[in-house]
Amino acid sequence: MPMNKSSILWRIECIKRILEHGPMSAREITEKLYHDYGIEKNERTIIRDLNDSLGKNGIRKHGEPAHRTKQMWTVSTEKRDRTRQPPDFNEPAALATLLAERHLEGIRHPQLMTKLEPLFKYAHEMLEHNAENRGLIANWNRSVEYTPSDHQLQAPKIEPKLFEQLLRDVFNRSVIDITYVRHQGDEPIKRRGNALGIVYRGRVPYLAFRYLKRNPDDKDFTAFLPISRILGVQGVVSDSQEVKDFNLAEAKEKQFNMTIGDDFTLEMQIFDSVRREIQDAHLGKNQVIRPIEGHPTIFLLQVDVPYNQNLVNWLIARSPYLKVLGPKPFRRMFYRDIKRAAAIDDAEFLTVPPREEKTFVSFEEEEKRHSS
């Protein structure tokens, strides 16, 4: 059906054709519309048309002008794909897309990002245009930022083809042979098992790898191996191992939160800086902070917390500004670890306690150690 030449759609189509010759101002576009297509509209109407079409028809702003009437405009001539302008794509969908982009920023998987880039670009354009209307959702992306709460390692270098192969194997939970090194410079070793998933700890990807059972009575053993230490991957057709009971989210929680024991109630004295940090964002459940008479900058904290390595690391990082009171087994282990760390300062070389003498264990095991 031919387009009505008096319609807004026809006017926008003509604007796009004009902009294909290069960036122009609204005044130049207005003049070209009249000269080339006989469309007589004032400059204000054309500016409104351009703003209404921003991000929807390939039309975009070109540069940052000193005044809105001097704004230059251009049009994207790239071939659009189906992710470029998805149907029913509204502000909430655009914001969710850009939040996903931020989440994926640390991963930056090339193949994934290449496929999603047009969608991210479209979402940016939509919210950038709609932000001029001062909407809550549209302005979120330009007004709210996120920063990690602890130090982030740099992303390791990983061979792209190897990563692609691992992804395919993970999707199928295939049995594979991997060539792996425990540390750089070690002799490579070969292992056979199921590729079950990939977990990113910050920017570092790990392969969830369940070792192949040699005997039916063997227990399942799943390791999380840094993908940067996997040198080669080979599919296996001669062996199979059915996987039904593996839950990646649960396995990730157990592995990377490094659970040591059961949840417990922690009691501490804390300095005012720690109080400010956790007063609104609680350290755990059932948190209570009470003042200590005669000590205006020191407070008593009682809170239910998970017993894992993340908690221990958090407390050690703030150890000059808190005093652990209980439970007694945890207090002994905590200050034993602090004293071990301080003792290293007086030694000529680093000394590390044997694994069997690790500081943090279950409270029951600590009580046995203490009583013996």
Tab-separated table of C-alpha atoms in Angstrom:
chain	number	residue	atom	x	y	z
A	1	MET	CA	0.000	0.000	0.000
A	2	PRO	CA	1.504	3.393	-0.974
A	3	MET	CA	2.280	5.703	1.927
A	4	ASN	CA	0.091	8.809	2.380
A	5	LYS	CA	2.424	11.678	1.468
A	6	SER	CA	0.750	14.007	3.964
A	7	SER	CA	1.295	11.624	6.895
A	8	ILE	CA	3.897	11.856	9.646
A	9	LEU	CA	5.230	8.427	8.614
A	10	TRP	CA	6.002	9.739	5.135
A	11	ARG	CA	7.694	12.803	6.620
A	12	ILE	CA	9.873	10.596	8.844
A	13	GLU	CA	10.753	8.404	5.865
A	14	CYS	CA	11.846	11.499	3.928
A	15	ILE	CA	13.909	12.715	6.899
A	16	LYS	CA	15.679	9.342	6.992
A	17	ARG	CA	16.445	9.544	3.264
A	18	ILE	CA	17.861	13.052	3.712
A	19	LEU	CA	20.047	12.005	6.660
A	20	GLU	CA	21.518	9.119	4.668
A	21	HIS	CA	23.660	11.765	2.945
A	22	GLY	CA	25.267	12.781	6.253
A	23	PRO	CA	24.597	14.594	9.558
A	24	MET	CA	22.413	17.715	9.332
A	25	SER	CA	20.766	20.237	11.630
A	26	ALA	CA	16.983	20.517	11.984
A	27	ARG	CA	17.063	23.725	9.938
A	28	GLU	CA	18.919	22.009	7.086
A	29	ILE	CA	16.496	19.076	7.209
A	30	THR	CA	13.528	21.480	7.085
A	31	GLU	CA	14.945	23.167	3.985
A	32	LYS	CA	15.718	19.839	2.265
A	33	LEU	CA	12.209	18.530	2.982
A	34	TYR	CA	10.708	21.510	1.173
A	35	HIS	CA	13.229	21.540	-1.675
A	36	ASP	CA	13.345	17.760	-2.366
A	37	TYR	CA	9.879	16.558	-1.324
A	38	GLY	CA	7.659	19.633	-1.219
A	39	ILE	CA	6.972	19.144	2.490
A	40	GLU	CA	6.468	22.529	4.121
A	41	LYS	CA	6.833	22.410	7.918
A	42	ASN	CA	8.452	24.749	10.415
A	43	GLU	CA	11.702	23.896	12.173
A	44	ARG	CA	9.993	23.351	15.548
A	45	THR	CA	7.785	20.621	14.039
A	46	ILE	CA	10.810	18.876	12.536
A	47	ILE	CA	12.654	18.984	15.891
A	48	ARG	CA	9.610	17.359	17.506
A	49	ASP	CA	9.523	14.694	14.773
A	50	LEU	CA	13.222	13.977	15.300
A	51	ASN	CA	12.857	13.671	19.082
A	52	ASP	CA	9.811	11.412	18.726
A	53	SER	CA	11.740	9.174	16.315
A	54	LEU	CA	14.941	9.039	18.359
A	55	GLY	CA	16.021	5.411	18.749
A	56	LYS	CA	12.987	4.067	16.878
A	57	ASN	CA	13.821	4.603	13.209
A	58	GLY	CA	17.596	4.572	13.232
A	59	ILE	CA	17.541	8.343	13.799
A	60	ARG	CA	20.010	9.539	16.411
A	61	LYS	CA	21.739	12.652	17.664
A	62	HIS	CA	25.194	13.424	16.297
A	63	GLY	CA	27.499	15.054	18.861
A	64	GLU	CA	26.622	17.394	21.724
A	65	PRO	CA	25.609	20.942	20.698
A	66	ALA	CA	25.764	24.141	22.735
A	67	HIS	CA	22.057	24.728	21.981
A	68	ARG	CA	19.248	22.386	20.963
A	69	THR	CA	18.609	24.246	17.684
A	70	LYS	CA	22.215	23.546	16.658
A	71	GLN	CA	21.897	19.818	17.307
A	72	MET	CA	23.101	17.696	14.391
A	73	TRP	CA	21.185	14.550	13.466
A	74	THR	CA	22.117	11.372	11.635
A	75	VAL	CA	20.612	8.015	10.736
A	76	SER	CA	22.013	4.523	11.100
A	77	THR	CA	22.516	2.863	7.733
A	78	GLU	CA	23.451	-0.507	9.202
A	79	LYS	CA	21.237	-3.453	8.379
A	80	ARG	CA	18.832	-4.094	11.218
A	81	ASP	CA	18.321	-7.509	12.701
A	82	ARG	CA	15.425	-8.749	14.770
A	83	THR	CA	17.130	-7.752	18.035
A	84	ARG	CA	17.523	-4.146	16.858
A	85	GLN	CA	13.930	-3.062	17.354
A	86	PRO	CA	12.053	-5.813	19.217
A	87	PRO	CA	8.266	-5.697	19.434
A	88	ASP	CA	6.617	-4.430	22.642
A	89	PHE	CA	9.944	-3.084	23.909
A	90	ASN	CA	9.011	-0.543	26.583
A	91	GLU	CA	10.886	1.380	29.292
A	92	PRO	CA	10.868	-1.419	31.927
A	93	ALA	CA	12.163	-3.884	29.316
A	94	ALA	CA	14.866	-1.417	28.255
A	95	LEU	CA	15.978	-0.860	31.862
A	96	ALA	CA	16.049	-4.615	32.543
A	97	THR	CA	18.165	-5.036	29.400
A	98	LEU	CA	20.711	-2.446	30.539
A	99	LEU	CA	20.865	-3.921	34.050
A	100	ALA	CA	21.675	-7.237	32.370
A	101	GLU	CA	24.368	-5.450	30.345
A	102	ARG	CA	25.983	-4.204	33.562
A	103	HIS	CA	25.817	-7.685	35.054
A	104	LEU	CA	27.509	-9.115	31.958
A	105	GLU	CA	30.124	-6.355	31.837
A	106	GLY	CA	32.618	-8.345	33.885
A	107	ILE	CA	32.110	-11.461	31.780
A	108	ARG	CA	32.385	-9.883	28.324
A	109	HIS	CA	32.007	-13.160	26.488
A	110	PRO	CA	32.665	-12.061	22.859
A	111	GLN	CA	30.104	-14.213	21.056
A	112	LEU	CA	27.375	-13.443	23.574
A	113	MET	CA	28.094	-9.705	23.648
A	114	THR	CA	28.194	-9.461	19.837
A	115	LYS	CA	24.714	-10.939	19.586
A	116	LEU	CA	23.319	-8.741	22.356
A	117	GLU	CA	25.037	-5.487	21.370
A	118	PRO	CA	22.213	-4.288	19.050
A	119	LEU	CA	19.672	-4.862	21.816
A	120	PHE	CA	21.786	-2.974	24.368
A	121	LYS	CA	22.256	-0.137	21.885
A	122	TYR	CA	18.544	0.110	21.220
A	123	ALA	CA	17.766	0.142	24.963
A	124	HIS	CA	20.315	2.925	25.533
A	125	GLU	CA	18.756	5.037	22.781
A	126	MET	CA	15.222	4.523	24.075
A	127	LEU	CA	16.043	5.495	27.658
A	128	GLU	CA	18.282	8.375	26.585
A	129	HIS	CA	15.407	9.822	24.584
A	130	ASN	CA	12.744	9.174	27.225
A	131	ALA	CA	14.944	10.572	30.014
A	132	GLU	CA	14.161	14.025	28.649
A	133	ASN	CA	10.640	13.473	29.998
A	134	ARG	CA	12.160	12.932	33.482
A	135	GLY	CA	10.561	9.524	33.940
A	136	LEU	CA	11.740	7.412	36.888
A	137	ILE	CA	12.637	4.329	34.843
A	138	ALA	CA	14.229	6.230	31.970
A	139	ASN	CA	16.468	8.235	34.317
A	140	TRP	CA	17.554	5.242	36.416
A	141	ASN	CA	20.255	4.218	33.951
A	142	ARG	CA	21.950	7.621	33.966
A	143	SER	CA	21.482	8.282	37.702
A	144	VAL	CA	22.216	4.965	39.470
A	145	GLU	CA	25.532	3.088	39.502
A	146	TYR	CA	26.737	-0.147	41.129
A	147	THR	CA	30.131	-0.921	42.619
A	148	PRO	CA	31.329	-4.292	43.986
A	149	SER	CA	31.819	-4.521	47.744
A	150	ASP	CA	35.230	-6.203	47.616
A	151	HIS	CA	38.352	-6.303	45.463
A	152	GLN	CA	37.808	-7.713	41.975
A	153	LEU	CA	40.441	-9.805	40.195
A	154	GLN	CA	41.211	-9.040	36.571
A	155	ALA	CA	39.666	-11.336	33.961
A	156	PRO	CA	42.084	-14.130	32.942
A	157	LYS	CA	42.949	-14.788	29.304
A	158	ILE	CA	41.004	-17.743	27.909
A	159	GLU	CA	41.197	-19.258	24.441
A	160	PRO	CA	37.838	-18.342	22.774
A	161	LYS	CA	37.469	-21.636	20.855
A	162	LEU	CA	38.093	-23.661	24.012
A	163	PHE	CA	35.470	-21.627	25.861
A	164	GLU	CA	32.945	-22.155	23.052
A	165	GLN	CA	33.552	-25.904	23.207
A	166	LEU	CA	33.065	-25.937	26.978
A	167	LEU	CA	29.805	-24.018	26.613
A	168	ARG	CA	28.443	-26.611	24.183
A	169	ASP	CA	29.538	-29.425	26.492
A	170	VAL	CA	27.936	-27.711	29.492
A	171	PHE	CA	24.631	-27.270	27.657
A	172	ASN	CA	24.589	-31.019	26.928
A	173	ARG	CA	26.259	-32.067	30.203
A	174	SER	CA	28.600	-34.104	28.042
A	175	VAL	CA	31.340	-36.437	29.217
A	176	ILE	CA	34.658	-34.876	28.218
A	177	ASP	CA	38.387	-35.314	28.687
A	178	ILE	CA	40.157	-32.196	29.880
A	179	THR	CA	43.851	-31.399	30.020
A	180	TYR	CA	44.398	-29.342	33.145
A	181	VAL	CA	47.194	-27.778	35.201
A	182	ARG	CA	46.790	-27.129	38.917
A	183	HIS	CA	49.216	-24.197	38.745
A	184	GLN	CA	51.086	-22.453	35.961
A	185	GLY	CA	54.250	-24.404	35.184
A	186	ASP	CA	52.916	-27.744	36.493
A	187	GLU	CA	52.804	-30.872	34.367
A	188	PRO	CA	49.409	-31.158	32.614
A	189	ILE	CA	47.080	-33.882	33.884
A	190	LYS	CA	44.092	-35.488	32.162
A	191	ARG	CA	40.703	-35.947	33.797
A	192	ARG	CA	37.393	-37.362	32.539
A	193	GLY	CA	33.958	-36.260	33.689
A	194	ASN	CA	30.762	-34.306	33.010
A	195	ALA	CA	30.786	-30.604	32.183
A	196	LEU	CA	27.860	-29.400	34.321
A	197	GLY	CA	27.980	-25.617	34.377
A	198	ILE	CA	30.030	-22.438	34.447
A	199	VAL	CA	30.181	-20.119	37.449
A	200	TYR	CA	31.720	-16.661	37.365
A	201	ARG	CA	33.326	-15.538	40.594
A	202	GLY	CA	33.706	-11.887	39.749
A	203	ARG	CA	35.437	-11.951	36.357
A	204	VAL	CA	36.935	-15.432	36.792
A	205	PRO	CA	35.000	-18.349	35.202
A	206	TYR	CA	35.039	-21.831	36.745
A	207	LEU	CA	33.890	-25.105	35.192
A	208	ALA	CA	31.674	-27.311	37.354
A	209	PHE	CA	33.189	-30.708	36.572
A	210	ARG	CA	31.867	-33.996	37.996
A	211	TYR	CA	34.551	-36.671	37.822
A	212	LEU	CA	33.565	-39.896	36.089
A	213	LYS	CA	32.889	-42.759	38.504
A	214	ARG	CA	35.185	-45.726	38.111
A	215	ASN	CA	33.000	-47.942	40.316
A	216	PRO	CA	29.221	-47.818	40.900
A	217	ASP	CA	29.771	-47.391	44.649
A	218	ASP	CA	32.030	-44.355	44.249
A	219	LYS	CA	30.641	-41.094	45.615
A	220	ASP	CA	29.911	-38.206	43.277
A	221	PHE	CA	32.673	-35.620	43.336
A	222	THR	CA	32.230	-32.259	41.634
A	223	ALA	CA	35.093	-29.769	41.426
A	224	PHE	CA	35.098	-26.158	40.264
A	225	LEU	CA	38.118	-25.744	37.993
A	226	PRO	CA	39.401	-22.350	36.791
A	227	ILE	CA	38.830	-22.409	33.037
A	228	SER	CA	42.048	-20.442	32.511
A	229	ARG	CA	43.955	-23.579	33.622
A	230	ILE	CA	42.202	-25.915	31.179
A	231	LEU	CA	44.513	-26.407	28.207
A	232	GLY	CA	42.393	-28.721	26.079
A	233	VAL	CA	38.954	-30.340	25.767
A	234	GLN	CA	38.019	-33.533	23.954
A	235	GLY	CA	34.560	-35.058	23.632
A	236	VAL	CA	34.112	-38.683	24.728
A	237	VAL	CA	31.644	-41.136	23.184
A	238	SER	CA	32.877	-44.346	24.810
A	239	ASP	CA	31.815	-43.339	28.344
A	240	SER	CA	28.574	-41.916	29.667
A	241	GLN	CA	27.368	-40.791	33.068
A	242	GLU	CA	23.779	-39.725	33.650
A	243	VAL	CA	23.377	-36.595	35.731
A	244	LYS	CA	20.012	-36.028	37.393
A	245	ASP	CA	20.621	-34.565	40.818
A	246	PHE	CA	23.015	-31.695	40.101
A	247	ASN	CA	21.849	-28.191	41.026
A	248	LEU	CA	24.308	-25.536	39.852
A	249	ALA	CA	22.957	-22.799	42.149
A	250	GLU	CA	23.255	-24.989	45.252
A	251	ALA	CA	26.709	-26.251	44.278
A	252	LYS	CA	27.898	-22.687	43.654
A	253	GLU	CA	26.619	-21.551	47.045
A	254	LYS	CA	28.407	-24.375	48.839
A	255	GLN	CA	31.680	-23.951	46.945
A	256	PHE	CA	32.153	-20.200	46.808
A	257	ASN	CA	30.538	-19.148	50.064
A	258	MET	CA	32.790	-21.794	51.657
A	259	THR	CA	30.440	-22.903	54.402
A	260	ILE	CA	32.347	-23.928	57.530
A	261	GLY	CA	29.549	-24.772	59.955
A	262	ASP	CA	26.012	-23.998	61.052
A	263	ASP	CA	24.611	-20.497	61.429
A	264	PHE	CA	25.274	-18.942	64.831
A	265	THR	CA	24.649	-15.813	66.918
A	266	LEU	CA	27.646	-13.482	66.832
A	267	GLU	CA	28.329	-11.026	69.666
A	268	MET	CA	30.815	-8.179	69.249
A	269	GLN	CA	31.790	-4.733	70.346
A	270	ILE	CA	31.979	-2.486	67.294
A	271	PHE	CA	33.348	0.979	66.625
A	272	ASP	CA	31.059	3.695	65.291
A	273	SER	CA	32.352	3.318	61.699
A	274	VAL	CA	31.264	-0.352	61.638
A	275	ARG	CA	27.922	0.581	63.194
A	276	ARG	CA	27.289	3.108	60.408
A	277	GLU	CA	28.147	0.487	57.777
A	278	ILE	CA	25.690	-2.135	59.046
A	279	GLN	CA	23.046	0.001	60.718
A	280	ASP	CA	20.800	-0.033	57.648
A	281	ALA	CA	22.333	-2.897	55.625
A	282	HIS	CA	22.367	-5.538	58.357
A	283	LEU	CA	25.204	-8.014	58.799
A	284	GLY	CA	22.652	-10.806	59.275
A	285	LYS	CA	19.224	-11.637	60.666
A	286	ASN	CA	17.824	-10.447	64.010
A	287	GLN	CA	20.471	-7.734	64.303
A	288	VAL	CA	20.432	-5.647	67.490
A	289	ILE	CA	22.845	-2.780	68.235
A	290	ARG	CA	22.956	-1.318	71.742
A	291	PRO	CA	24.980	1.568	73.185
A	292	ILE	CA	27.599	0.913	75.873
A	293	GLU	CA	27.357	3.325	78.779
A	294	GLY	CA	30.383	5.567	79.105
A	295	HIS	CA	31.672	4.701	75.605
A	296	PRO	CA	29.838	6.909	73.076
A	297	THR	CA	31.710	5.526	70.028
A	298	ILE	CA	31.548	1.806	70.934
A	299	PHE	CA	28.431	-0.356	70.602
A	300	LEU	CA	27.333	-3.903	71.422
A	301	LEU	CA	26.198	-5.973	68.420
A	302	GLN	CA	24.218	-9.217	68.445
A	303	VAL	CA	23.273	-10.808	65.119
A	304	ASP	CA	22.551	-14.218	63.553
A	305	VAL	CA	25.079	-14.933	60.788
A	306	PRO	CA	26.059	-17.763	58.410
A	307	TYR	CA	29.309	-19.484	59.349
A	308	ASN	CA	31.301	-19.227	56.145
A	309	GLN	CA	34.609	-17.880	54.878
A	310	ASN	CA	32.992	-14.736	53.491
A	311	LEU	CA	31.914	-13.743	57.009
A	312	VAL	CA	35.390	-14.460	58.401
A	313	ASN	CA	37.004	-12.355	55.656
A	314	TRP	CA	34.600	-9.486	56.346
A	315	LEU	CA	35.421	-9.525	60.060
A	316	ILE	CA	39.192	-9.784	59.543
A	317	ALA	CA	39.134	-6.797	57.174
A	318	ARG	CA	37.580	-4.725	59.983
A	319	SER	CA	39.392	-6.360	62.911
A	320	PRO	CA	40.965	-3.108	64.242
A	321	TYR	CA	37.448	-1.719	64.680
A	322	LEU	CA	35.682	-4.614	66.398
A	323	LYS	CA	36.091	-7.062	69.269
A	324	VAL	CA	34.573	-10.537	68.986
A	325	LEU	CA	32.970	-11.634	72.267
A	326	GLY	CA	31.235	-14.868	71.397
A	327	PRO	CA	30.523	-17.652	70.897
A	328	LYS	CA	33.711	-18.692	72.701
A	329	PRO	CA	34.812	-21.279	70.081
A	330	PHE	CA	34.551	-18.695	67.309
A	331	ARG	CA	36.301	-16.042	69.413
A	332	ARG	CA	39.260	-18.396	70.040
A	333	MET	CA	39.567	-19.295	66.351
A	334	PHE	CA	39.240	-15.685	65.206
A	335	TYR	CA	42.012	-14.323	67.418
A	336	ARG	CA	44.199	-17.373	66.803
A	337	ASP	CA	44.083	-16.482	63.104
A	338	ILE	CA	44.823	-12.808	63.818
A	339	LYS	CA	47.836	-13.770	65.976
A	340	ARG	CA	49.153	-16.123	63.287
A	341	ALA	CA	48.976	-13.324	60.738
A	342	ALA	CA	50.726	-10.863	63.074
A	343	ALA	CA	53.499	-13.379	63.841
A	344	ILE	CA	54.449	-13.530	60.154
A	345	ASP	CA	55.684	-9.939	60.408
A	346	ASP	CA	58.531	-11.079	62.708
A	347	ALA	CA	59.541	-14.048	60.531
A	348	GLU	CA	62.106	-13.839	57.744
A	349	PHE	CA	60.015	-15.992	55.408
A	350	LEU	CA	56.336	-16.714	55.094
A	351	THR	CA	55.223	-19.799	57.037
A	352	VAL	CA	51.807	-21.339	56.494
A	353	PRO	CA	50.183	-23.801	58.922
A	354	PRO	CA	49.469	-27.309	57.579
A	355	ARG	CA	46.022	-27.872	56.137
A	356	GLU	CA	45.037	-30.131	59.037
A	357	GLU	CA	45.724	-27.224	61.381
A	358	LYS	CA	43.399	-24.810	59.602
A	359	THR	CA	41.996	-22.245	61.989
A	360	PHE	CA	38.277	-22.191	61.265
A	361	VAL	CA	36.423	-25.461	61.827
A	362	SER	CA	33.033	-26.443	63.243
A	363	PHE	CA	32.425	-25.379	66.834
A	364	GLU	CA	32.278	-29.032	67.901
A	365	GLU	CA	35.723	-29.727	66.436
A	366	GLU	CA	37.135	-26.568	68.017
A	367	GLU	CA	35.812	-27.602	71.451
A	368	LYS	CA	37.521	-30.997	71.064
A	369	ARG	CA	40.797	-29.281	70.156
A	370	HIS	CA	40.505	-26.877	73.071
A	371	SER	CA	39.687	-29.557	75.650
A	372	SER	CA	42.592	-31.735	74.512
